[in-house]
Short mmCIF file of C-alpha atoms in Angstrom, two decimals:
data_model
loop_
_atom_site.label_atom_id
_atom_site.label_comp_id
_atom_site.label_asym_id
_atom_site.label_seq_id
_atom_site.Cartn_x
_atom_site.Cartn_y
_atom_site.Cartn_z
CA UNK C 1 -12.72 -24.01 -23.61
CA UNK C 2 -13.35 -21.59 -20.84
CA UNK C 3 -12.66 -18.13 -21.40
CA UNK C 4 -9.93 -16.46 -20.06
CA UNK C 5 -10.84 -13.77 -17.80
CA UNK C 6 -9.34 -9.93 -17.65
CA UNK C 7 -6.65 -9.16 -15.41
CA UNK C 8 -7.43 -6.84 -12.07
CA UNK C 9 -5.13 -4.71 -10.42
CA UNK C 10 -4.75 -2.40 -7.34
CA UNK C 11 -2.65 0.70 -6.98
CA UNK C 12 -2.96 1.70 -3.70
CA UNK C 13 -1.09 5.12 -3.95
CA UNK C 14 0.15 7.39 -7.48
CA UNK C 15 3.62 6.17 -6.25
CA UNK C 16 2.90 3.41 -7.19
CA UNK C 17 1.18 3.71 -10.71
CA UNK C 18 3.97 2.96 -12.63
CA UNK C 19 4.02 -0.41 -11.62
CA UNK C 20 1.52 -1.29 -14.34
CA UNK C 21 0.50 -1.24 -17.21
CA UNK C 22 -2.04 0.72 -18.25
CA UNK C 23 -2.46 0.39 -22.28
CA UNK C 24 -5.80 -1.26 -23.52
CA UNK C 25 -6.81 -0.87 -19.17
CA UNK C 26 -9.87 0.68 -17.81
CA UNK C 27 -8.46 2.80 -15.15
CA UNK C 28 -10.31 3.59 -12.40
CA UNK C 29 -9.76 7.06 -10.41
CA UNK C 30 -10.63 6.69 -6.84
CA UNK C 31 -10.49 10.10 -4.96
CA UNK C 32 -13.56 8.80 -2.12
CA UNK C 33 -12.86 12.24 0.53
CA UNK C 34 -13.85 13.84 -1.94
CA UNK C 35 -13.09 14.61 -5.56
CA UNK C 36 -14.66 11.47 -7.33
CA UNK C 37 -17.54 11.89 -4.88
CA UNK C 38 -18.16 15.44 -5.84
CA UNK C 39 -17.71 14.71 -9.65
CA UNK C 40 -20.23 11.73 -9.92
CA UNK C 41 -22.77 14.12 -7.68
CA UNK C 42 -21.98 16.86 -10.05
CA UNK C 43 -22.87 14.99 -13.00
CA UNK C 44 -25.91 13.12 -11.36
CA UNK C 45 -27.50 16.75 -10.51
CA UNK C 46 -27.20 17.78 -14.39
CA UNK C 47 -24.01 19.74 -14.61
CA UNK C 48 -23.26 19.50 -18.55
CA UNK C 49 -19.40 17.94 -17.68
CA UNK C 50 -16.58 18.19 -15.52
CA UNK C 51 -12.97 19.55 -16.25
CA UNK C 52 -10.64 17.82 -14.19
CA UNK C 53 -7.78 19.81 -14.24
CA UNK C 54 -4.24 19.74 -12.55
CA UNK C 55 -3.86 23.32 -11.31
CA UNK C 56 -5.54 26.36 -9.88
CA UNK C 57 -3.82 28.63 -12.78
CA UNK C 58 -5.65 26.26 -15.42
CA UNK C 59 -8.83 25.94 -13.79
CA UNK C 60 -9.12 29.70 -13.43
CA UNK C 61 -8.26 30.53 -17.23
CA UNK C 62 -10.77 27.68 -18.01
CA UNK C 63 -13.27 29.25 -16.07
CA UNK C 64 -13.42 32.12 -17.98
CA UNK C 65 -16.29 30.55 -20.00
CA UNK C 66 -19.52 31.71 -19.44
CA UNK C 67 -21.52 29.50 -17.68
CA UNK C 68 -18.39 27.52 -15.79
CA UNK C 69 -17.42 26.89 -12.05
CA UNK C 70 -14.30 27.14 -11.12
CA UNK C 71 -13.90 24.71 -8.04
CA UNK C 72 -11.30 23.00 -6.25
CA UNK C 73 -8.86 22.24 -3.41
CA UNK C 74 -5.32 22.20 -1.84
CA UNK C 75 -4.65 20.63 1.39
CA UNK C 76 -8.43 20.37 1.81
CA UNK C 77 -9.75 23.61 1.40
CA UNK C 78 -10.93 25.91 -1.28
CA UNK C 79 -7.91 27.09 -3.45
CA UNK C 80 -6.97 30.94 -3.90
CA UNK C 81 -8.42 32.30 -6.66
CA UNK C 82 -11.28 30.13 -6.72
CA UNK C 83 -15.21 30.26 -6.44
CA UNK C 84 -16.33 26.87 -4.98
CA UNK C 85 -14.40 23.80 -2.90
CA UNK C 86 -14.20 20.07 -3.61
CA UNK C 87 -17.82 19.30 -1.22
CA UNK C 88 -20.59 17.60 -2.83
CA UNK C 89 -22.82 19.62 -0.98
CA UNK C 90 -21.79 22.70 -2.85
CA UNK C 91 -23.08 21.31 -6.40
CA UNK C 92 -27.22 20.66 -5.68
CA UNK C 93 -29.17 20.76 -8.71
CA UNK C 94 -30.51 24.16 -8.59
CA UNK C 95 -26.84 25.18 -8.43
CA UNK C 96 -25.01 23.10 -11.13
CA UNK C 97 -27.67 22.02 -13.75
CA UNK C 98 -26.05 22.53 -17.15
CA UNK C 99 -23.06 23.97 -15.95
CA UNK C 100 -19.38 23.05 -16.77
CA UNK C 101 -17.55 22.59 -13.63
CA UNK C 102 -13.78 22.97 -13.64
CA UNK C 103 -11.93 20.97 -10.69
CA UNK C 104 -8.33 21.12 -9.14
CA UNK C 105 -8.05 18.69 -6.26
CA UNK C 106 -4.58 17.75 -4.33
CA UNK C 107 -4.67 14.53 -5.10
CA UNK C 108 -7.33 12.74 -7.53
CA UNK C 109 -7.52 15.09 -10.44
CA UNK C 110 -3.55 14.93 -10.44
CA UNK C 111 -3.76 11.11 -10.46
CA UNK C 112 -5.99 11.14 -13.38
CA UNK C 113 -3.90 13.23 -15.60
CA UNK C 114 -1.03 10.95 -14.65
CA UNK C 115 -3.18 8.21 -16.06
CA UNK C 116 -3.48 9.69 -19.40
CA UNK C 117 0.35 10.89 -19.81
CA UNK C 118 0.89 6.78 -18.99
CA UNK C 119 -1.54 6.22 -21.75
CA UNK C 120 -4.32 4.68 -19.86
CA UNK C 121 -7.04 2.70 -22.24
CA UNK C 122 -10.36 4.46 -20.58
CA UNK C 123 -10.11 6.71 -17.52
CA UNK C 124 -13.65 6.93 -15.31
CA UNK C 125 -13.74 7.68 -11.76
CA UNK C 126 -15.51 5.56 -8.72
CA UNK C 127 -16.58 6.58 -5.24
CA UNK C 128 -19.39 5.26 -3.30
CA UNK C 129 -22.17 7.21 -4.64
CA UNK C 130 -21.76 5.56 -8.21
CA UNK C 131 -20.23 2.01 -6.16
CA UNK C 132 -23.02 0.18 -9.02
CA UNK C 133 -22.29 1.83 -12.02
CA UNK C 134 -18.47 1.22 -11.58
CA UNK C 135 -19.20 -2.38 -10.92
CA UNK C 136 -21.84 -2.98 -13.77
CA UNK C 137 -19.29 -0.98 -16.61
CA UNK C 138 -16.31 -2.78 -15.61
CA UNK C 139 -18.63 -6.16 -15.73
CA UNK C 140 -19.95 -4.96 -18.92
CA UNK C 141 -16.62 -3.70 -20.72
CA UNK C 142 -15.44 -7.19 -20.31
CA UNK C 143 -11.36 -4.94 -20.48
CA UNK C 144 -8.57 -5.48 -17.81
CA UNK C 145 -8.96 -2.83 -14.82
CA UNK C 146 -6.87 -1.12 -12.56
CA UNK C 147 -7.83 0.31 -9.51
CA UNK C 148 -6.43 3.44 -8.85
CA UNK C 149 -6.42 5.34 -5.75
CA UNK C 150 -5.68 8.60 -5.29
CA UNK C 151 -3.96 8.60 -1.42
CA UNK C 152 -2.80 11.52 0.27
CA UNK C 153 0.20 13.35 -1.43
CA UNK C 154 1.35 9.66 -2.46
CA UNK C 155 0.54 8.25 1.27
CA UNK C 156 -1.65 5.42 1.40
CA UNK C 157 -4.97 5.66 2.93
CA UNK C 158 -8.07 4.21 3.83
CA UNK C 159 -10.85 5.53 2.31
CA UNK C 160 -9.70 4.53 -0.98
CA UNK C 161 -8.77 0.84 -0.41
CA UNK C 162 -12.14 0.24 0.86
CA UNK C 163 -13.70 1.25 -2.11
CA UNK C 164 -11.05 -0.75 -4.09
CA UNK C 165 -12.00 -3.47 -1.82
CA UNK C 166 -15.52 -2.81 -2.05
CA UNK C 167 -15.31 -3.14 -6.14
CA UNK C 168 -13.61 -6.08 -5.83
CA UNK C 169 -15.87 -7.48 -3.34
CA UNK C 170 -18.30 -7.39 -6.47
CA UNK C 171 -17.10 -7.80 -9.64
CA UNK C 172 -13.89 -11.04 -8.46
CA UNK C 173 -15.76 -13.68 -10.22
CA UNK C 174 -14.99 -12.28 -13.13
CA UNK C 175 -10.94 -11.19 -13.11
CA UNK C 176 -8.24 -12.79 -12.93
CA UNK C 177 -7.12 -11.32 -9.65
CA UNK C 178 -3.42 -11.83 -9.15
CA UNK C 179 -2.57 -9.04 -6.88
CA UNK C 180 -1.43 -8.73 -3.37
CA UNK C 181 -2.74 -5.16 -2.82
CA UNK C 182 -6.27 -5.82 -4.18
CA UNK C 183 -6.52 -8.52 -1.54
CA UNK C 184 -5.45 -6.27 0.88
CA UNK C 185 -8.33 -3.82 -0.23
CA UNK C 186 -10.92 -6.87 -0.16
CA UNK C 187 -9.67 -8.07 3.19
CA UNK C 188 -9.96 -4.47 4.45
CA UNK C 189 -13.78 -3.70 3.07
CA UNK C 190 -14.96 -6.88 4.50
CA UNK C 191 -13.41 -5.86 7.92
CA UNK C 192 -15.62 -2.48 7.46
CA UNK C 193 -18.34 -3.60 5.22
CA UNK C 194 -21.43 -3.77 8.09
CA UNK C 195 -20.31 0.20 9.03
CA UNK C 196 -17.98 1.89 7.05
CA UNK C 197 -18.44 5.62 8.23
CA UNK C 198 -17.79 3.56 12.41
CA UNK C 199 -14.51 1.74 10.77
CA UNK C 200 -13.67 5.01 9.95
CA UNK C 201 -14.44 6.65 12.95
CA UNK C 202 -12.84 3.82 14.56
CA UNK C 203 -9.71 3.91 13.08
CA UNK C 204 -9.21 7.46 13.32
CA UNK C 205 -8.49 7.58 10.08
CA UNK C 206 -5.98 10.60 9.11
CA UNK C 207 -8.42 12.13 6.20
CA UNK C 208 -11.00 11.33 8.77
CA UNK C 209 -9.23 13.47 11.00
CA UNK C 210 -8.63 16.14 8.64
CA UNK C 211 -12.27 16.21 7.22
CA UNK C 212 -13.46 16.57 11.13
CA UNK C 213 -11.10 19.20 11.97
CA UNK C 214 -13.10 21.29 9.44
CA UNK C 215 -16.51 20.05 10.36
CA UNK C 216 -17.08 18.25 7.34
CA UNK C 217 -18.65 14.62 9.05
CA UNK C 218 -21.54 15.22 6.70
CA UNK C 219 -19.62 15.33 3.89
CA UNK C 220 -17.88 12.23 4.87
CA UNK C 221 -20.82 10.30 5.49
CA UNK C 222 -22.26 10.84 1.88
CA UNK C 223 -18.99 9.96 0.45
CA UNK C 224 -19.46 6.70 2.36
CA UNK C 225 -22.85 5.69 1.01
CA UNK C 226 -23.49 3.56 -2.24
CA UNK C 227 -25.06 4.85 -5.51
CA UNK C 228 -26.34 8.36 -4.13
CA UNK C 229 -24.93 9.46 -7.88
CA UNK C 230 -25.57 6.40 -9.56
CA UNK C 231 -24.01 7.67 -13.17
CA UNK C 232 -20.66 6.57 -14.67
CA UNK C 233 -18.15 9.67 -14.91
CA UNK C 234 -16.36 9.02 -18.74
CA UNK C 235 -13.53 10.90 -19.30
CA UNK C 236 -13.30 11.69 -23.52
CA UNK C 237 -11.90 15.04 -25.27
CA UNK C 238 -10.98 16.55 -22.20
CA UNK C 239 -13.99 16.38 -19.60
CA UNK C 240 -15.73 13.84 -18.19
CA UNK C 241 -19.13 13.32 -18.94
CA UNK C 242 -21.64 10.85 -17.77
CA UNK C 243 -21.18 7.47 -20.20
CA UNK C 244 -24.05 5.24 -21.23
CA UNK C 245 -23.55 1.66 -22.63
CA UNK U 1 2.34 15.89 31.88
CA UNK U 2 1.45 13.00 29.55
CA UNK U 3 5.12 12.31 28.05
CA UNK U 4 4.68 12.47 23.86
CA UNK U 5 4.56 8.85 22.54
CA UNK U 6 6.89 8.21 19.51
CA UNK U 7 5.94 7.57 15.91
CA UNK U 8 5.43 4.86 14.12
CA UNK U 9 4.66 4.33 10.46
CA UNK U 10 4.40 1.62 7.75
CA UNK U 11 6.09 2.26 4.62
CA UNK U 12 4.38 -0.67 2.28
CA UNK U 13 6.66 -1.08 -0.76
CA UNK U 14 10.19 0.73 -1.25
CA UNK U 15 8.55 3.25 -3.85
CA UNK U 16 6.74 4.64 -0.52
CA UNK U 17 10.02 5.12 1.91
CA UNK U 18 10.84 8.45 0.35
CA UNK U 19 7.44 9.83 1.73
CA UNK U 20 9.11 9.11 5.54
CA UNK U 21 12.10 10.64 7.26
CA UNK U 22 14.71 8.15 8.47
CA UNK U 23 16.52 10.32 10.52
CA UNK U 24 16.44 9.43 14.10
CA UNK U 25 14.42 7.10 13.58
CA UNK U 26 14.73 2.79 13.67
CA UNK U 27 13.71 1.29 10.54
CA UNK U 28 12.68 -2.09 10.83
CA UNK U 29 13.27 -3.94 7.35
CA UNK U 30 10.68 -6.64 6.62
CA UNK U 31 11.29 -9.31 4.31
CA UNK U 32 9.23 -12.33 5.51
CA UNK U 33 9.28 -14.56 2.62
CA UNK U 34 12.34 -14.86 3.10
CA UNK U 35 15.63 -12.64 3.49
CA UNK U 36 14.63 -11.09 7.00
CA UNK U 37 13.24 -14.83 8.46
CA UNK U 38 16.98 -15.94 7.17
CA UNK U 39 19.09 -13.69 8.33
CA UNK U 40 17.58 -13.92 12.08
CA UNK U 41 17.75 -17.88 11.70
CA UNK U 42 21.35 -17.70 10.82
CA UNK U 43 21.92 -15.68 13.33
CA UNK U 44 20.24 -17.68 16.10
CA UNK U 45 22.05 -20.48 15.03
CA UNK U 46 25.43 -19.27 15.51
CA UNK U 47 26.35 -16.64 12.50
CA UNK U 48 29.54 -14.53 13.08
CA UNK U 49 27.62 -12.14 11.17
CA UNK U 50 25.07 -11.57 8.39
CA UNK U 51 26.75 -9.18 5.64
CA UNK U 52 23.76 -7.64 3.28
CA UNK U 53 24.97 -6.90 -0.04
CA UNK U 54 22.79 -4.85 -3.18
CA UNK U 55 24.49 -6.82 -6.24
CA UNK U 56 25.79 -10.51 -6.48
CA UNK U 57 28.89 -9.18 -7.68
CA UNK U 58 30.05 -7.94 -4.36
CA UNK U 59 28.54 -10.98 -2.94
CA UNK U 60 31.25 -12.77 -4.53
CA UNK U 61 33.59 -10.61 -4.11
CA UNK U 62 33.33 -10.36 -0.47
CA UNK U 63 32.59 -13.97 0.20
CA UNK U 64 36.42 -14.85 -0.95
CA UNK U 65 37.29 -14.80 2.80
CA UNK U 66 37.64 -17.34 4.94
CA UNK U 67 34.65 -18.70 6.43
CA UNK U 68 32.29 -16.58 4.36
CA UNK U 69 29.10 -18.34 2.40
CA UNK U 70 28.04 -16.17 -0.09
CA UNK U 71 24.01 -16.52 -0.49
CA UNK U 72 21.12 -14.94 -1.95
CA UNK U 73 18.36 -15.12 -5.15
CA UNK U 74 17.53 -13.39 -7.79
CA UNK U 75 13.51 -13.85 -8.46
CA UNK U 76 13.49 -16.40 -5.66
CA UNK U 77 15.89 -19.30 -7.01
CA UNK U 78 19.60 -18.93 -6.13
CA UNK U 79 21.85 -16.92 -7.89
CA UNK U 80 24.48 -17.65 -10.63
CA UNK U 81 27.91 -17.51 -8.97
CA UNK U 82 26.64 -17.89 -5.48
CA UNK U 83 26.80 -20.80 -3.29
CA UNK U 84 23.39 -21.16 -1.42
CA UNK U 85 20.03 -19.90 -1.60
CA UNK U 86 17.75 -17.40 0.63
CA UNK U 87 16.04 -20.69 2.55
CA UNK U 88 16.54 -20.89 6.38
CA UNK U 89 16.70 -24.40 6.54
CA UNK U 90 20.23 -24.28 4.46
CA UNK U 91 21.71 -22.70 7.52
CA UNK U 92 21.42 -25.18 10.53
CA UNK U 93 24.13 -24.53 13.33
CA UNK U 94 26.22 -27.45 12.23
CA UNK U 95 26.73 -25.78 9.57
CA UNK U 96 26.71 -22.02 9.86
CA UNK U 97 28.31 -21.44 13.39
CA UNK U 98 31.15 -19.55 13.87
CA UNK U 99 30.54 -18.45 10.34
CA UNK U 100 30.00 -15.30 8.27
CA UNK U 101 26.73 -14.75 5.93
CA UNK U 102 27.13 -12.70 2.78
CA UNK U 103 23.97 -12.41 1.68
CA UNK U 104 21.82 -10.55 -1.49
CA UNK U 105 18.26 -11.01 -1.93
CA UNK U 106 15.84 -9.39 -4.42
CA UNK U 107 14.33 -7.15 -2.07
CA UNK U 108 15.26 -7.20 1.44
CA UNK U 109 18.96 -6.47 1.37
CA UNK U 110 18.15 -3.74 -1.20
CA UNK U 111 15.31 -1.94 1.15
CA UNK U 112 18.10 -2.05 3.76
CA UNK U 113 20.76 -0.27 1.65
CA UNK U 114 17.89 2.36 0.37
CA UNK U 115 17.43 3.02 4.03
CA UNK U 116 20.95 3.49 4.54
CA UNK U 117 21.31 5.74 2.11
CA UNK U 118 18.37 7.53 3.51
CA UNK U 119 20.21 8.35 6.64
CA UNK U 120 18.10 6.01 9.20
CA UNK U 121 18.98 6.50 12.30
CA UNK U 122 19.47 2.63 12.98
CA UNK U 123 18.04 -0.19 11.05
CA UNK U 124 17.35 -3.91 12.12
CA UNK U 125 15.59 -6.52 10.62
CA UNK U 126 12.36 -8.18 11.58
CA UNK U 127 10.45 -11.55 10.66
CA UNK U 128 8.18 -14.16 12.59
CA UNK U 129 10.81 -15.74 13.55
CA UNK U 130 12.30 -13.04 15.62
CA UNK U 131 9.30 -11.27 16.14
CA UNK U 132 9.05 -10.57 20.01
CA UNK U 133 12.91 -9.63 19.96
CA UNK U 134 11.98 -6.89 17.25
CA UNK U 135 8.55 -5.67 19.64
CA UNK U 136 10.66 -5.74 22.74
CA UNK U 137 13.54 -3.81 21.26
CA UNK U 138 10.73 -1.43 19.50
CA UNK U 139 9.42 -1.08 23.08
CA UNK U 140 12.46 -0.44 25.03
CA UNK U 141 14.06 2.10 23.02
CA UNK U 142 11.10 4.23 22.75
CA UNK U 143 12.25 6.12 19.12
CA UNK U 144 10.51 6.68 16.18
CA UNK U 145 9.67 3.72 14.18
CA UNK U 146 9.35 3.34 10.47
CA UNK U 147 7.96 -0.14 9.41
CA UNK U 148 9.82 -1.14 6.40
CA UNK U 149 8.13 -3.73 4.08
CA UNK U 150 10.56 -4.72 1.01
CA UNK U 151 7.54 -6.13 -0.70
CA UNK U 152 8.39 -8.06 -4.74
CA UNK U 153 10.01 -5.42 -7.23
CA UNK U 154 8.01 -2.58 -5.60
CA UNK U 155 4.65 -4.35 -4.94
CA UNK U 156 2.86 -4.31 -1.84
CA UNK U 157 2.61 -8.00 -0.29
CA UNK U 158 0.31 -9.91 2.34
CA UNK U 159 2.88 -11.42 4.05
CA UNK U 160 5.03 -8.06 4.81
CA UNK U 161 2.36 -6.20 5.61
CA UNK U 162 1.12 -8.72 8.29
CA UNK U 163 4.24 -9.02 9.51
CA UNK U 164 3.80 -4.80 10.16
CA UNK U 165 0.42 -5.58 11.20
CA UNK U 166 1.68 -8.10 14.05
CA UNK U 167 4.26 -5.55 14.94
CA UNK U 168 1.34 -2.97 15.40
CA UNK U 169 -0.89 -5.49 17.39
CA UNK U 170 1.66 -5.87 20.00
CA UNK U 171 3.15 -2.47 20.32
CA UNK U 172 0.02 -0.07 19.56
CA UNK U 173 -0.32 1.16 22.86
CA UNK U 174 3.18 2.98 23.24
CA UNK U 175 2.89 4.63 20.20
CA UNK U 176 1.60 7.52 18.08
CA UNK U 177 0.36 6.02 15.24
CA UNK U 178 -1.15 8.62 12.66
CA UNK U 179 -0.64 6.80 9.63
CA UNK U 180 -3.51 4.53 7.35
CA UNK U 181 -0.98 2.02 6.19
CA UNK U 182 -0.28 1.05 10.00
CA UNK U 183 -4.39 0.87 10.19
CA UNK U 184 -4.47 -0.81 7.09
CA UNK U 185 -1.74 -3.45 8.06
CA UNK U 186 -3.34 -3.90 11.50
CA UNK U 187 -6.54 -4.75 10.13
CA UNK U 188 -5.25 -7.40 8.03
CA UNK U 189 -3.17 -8.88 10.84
CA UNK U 190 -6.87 -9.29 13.04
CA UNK U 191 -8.23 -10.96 9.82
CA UNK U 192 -5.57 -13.29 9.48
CA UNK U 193 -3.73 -13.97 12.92
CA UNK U 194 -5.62 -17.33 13.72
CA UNK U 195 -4.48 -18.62 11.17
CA UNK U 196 -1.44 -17.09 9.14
CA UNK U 197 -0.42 -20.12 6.74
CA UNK U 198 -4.11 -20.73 6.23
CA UNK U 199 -4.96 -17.08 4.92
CA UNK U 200 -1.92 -16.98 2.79
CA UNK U 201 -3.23 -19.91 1.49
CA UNK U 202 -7.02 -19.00 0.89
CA UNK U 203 -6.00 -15.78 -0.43
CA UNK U 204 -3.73 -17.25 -2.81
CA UNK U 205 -0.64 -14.91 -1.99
CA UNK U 206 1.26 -13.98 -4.73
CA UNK U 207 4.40 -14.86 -3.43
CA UNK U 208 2.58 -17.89 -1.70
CA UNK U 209 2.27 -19.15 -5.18
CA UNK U 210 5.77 -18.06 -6.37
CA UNK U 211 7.26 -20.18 -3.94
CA UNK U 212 5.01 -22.99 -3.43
CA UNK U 213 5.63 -23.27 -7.59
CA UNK U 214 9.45 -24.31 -6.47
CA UNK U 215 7.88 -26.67 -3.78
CA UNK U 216 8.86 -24.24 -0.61
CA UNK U 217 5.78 -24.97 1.78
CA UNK U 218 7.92 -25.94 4.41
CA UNK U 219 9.70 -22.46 4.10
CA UNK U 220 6.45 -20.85 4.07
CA UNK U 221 5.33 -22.22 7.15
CA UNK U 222 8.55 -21.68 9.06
CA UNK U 223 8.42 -18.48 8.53
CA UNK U 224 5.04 -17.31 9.29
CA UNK U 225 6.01 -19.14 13.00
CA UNK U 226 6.62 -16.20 15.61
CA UNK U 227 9.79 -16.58 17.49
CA UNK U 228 11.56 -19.81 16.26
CA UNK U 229 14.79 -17.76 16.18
CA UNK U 230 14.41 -15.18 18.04
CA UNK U 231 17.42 -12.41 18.50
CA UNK U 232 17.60 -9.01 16.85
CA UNK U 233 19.86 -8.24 14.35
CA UNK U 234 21.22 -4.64 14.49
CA UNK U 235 23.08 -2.86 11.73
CA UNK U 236 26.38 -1.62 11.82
CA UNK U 237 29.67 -1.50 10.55
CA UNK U 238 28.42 -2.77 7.36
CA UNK U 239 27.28 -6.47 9.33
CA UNK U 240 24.05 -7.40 10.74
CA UNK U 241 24.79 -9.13 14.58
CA UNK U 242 22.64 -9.67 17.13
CA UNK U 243 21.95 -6.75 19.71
CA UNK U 244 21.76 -6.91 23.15
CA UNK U 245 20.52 -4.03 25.17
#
């Protein structure tokens, strides 16, 4: 008797979250431009863990701890009141090496916290620079998965499909796959595969735009390129730390 | 001076419309599979007029006049109470000429009454069948456009989404388009348009399977076909008739 294989599922915008459900589900946070980015680079460069968080008020009474970095953004830009921005760039290793940063974004530290209020089974994040250890844990866990992106104040973009797509473009073989939107993702990724950063480009994507109208092509280059912060972001007691298995 | 190009944007489920303002603004309501490819059949074959309706109790209800056939599904299979289904083929002129349609549908009908209620400016409905009448309308009036997919109980679907896509394809040029689900919806429309039926198939649609489960190929096919019943229905006075402008 074959086995029956774990269920796969795309939510292409928060909006849309509640659409499935999440109980005994490895939910993945997809924030690619550029929270998930900056927290697997984070954790790949030694910082002890990061404390997502779902506002500036919080992060900065977190912060208060010796030893933490209060960091994050609204509408793209650093947030009032706090020391560092949502850039990978801003966390080398000689900067964040067994530190605690504490992170706002607009839109993917907010999604994770919805996660956990909707009771998700395991929350870990995925962006390109840890595209491999996504794919090998969710191959590993053997646990029905849902892909969640973060969009753009609930609007749909592209960034995070294609890393949807690009997951899926890996691990299919092994779900059960029964899901308009994560066919949409694959369709997209293997439209962009060969170039993603020139799709982009391309397309004129609108956090594309956004990103360029503060000079940040750099940063949206490295949050285009696979396994440049090859760890697995975990999320457990309150932070996320990076998860062996 | 350059004159300013209007809008257009793809809304991909009904959880998404909120994100968009309707006012001034034509909202084109997409139900491929099958309301919207029904309602312009029935139409092109003679309808009076096509009356959406959000329950099947005022289906009924409103159907007890003369000449009315009171239509529509519930999860794809007609509903208890009415007389036919959502299938294009039931309405062949000899049969629905002169006629009036009262028709609910699972997700259409109901993404036109939510963008009612929204305050859209005017709303018409789009399918292959009808789909150069929708781009030459879209064209000519040179308003905003929101593209309105009613996708299944809130989930995004392929064959809504390509219909936006094709929409895009043709009209692109005379329009602003600063929005990833257009991009998104465009790209999948290039990956599929050689061969619509066949990438519904090969990606194993989920509404491709729904209705292929109660042996509706033929259905399937006819309504991925561009311009087989081509007018444009136009909203008003509580009836969908055809517009000429």
């Amino acid at each position: 008797m074959s086995q029956v294989k774990p269920s796969l599922y795309t939510s292409l915008s928060p909006a849309l979250l509640h659409l499935h459900d999440l109980n005994n589900t490895v939910v993945v946070i997809i924030d690619v431009l550029r929270a998930t980015s900056t927290i697997a680079t984070a954790l790949y460069n030694g910082a002890r863990c990061v404390i997502p968080v779902d506002s500036v008020a919080r992060c900065i009474e977190l912060g208060k701890n010796i030893d933490s970095i209060t960091a994050g953004e609204r509408d793209g830009q650093i947030a009032e009141g706090l020391q560092y921005g949502n850039s990978p760039f801003e966390y080398p290793e000689s900067f964040i090496k067994g530190k605690t940063l504490v992170l706002t974004t607009t839109n993917g530290t907010k999604l994770l916290h919805m996660a956990l209020e909707r009771g998700a089974g395991e929350v870990i994040t995925g962006s390109f620079p840890n595209l491999s250890s996504v794919c090998d844990y969710l191959l590993a866990s053997k646990q029905n998965v849902i892909l969640g992106c973060a969009a753009w104040k609930d609007k749909v973009n592209l960034e995070d499909t294609l890393f949807a797509g690009a997951v899926i473009n890996r691990v299919q073989e092994h779900f059960s796959i029964n899901c308009d939107s994560s066919k949409l993702a694959a369709t997209l990724y293997d439209a962009a595969k060969d170039d993603l950063y020139g799709f982009m480009h391309e397309k004129n994507a609108s956090h594309y735009q956004r990103l360029t109208g503060f000079g940040l092509e750099k940063d949206i280059r490295y949050c285009l390129t696979p396994d440049v912060a090859n760890v697995l972001p975990f999320y457990g007691d309150g932070k996320l730390t990076i998860h062996s298995w």
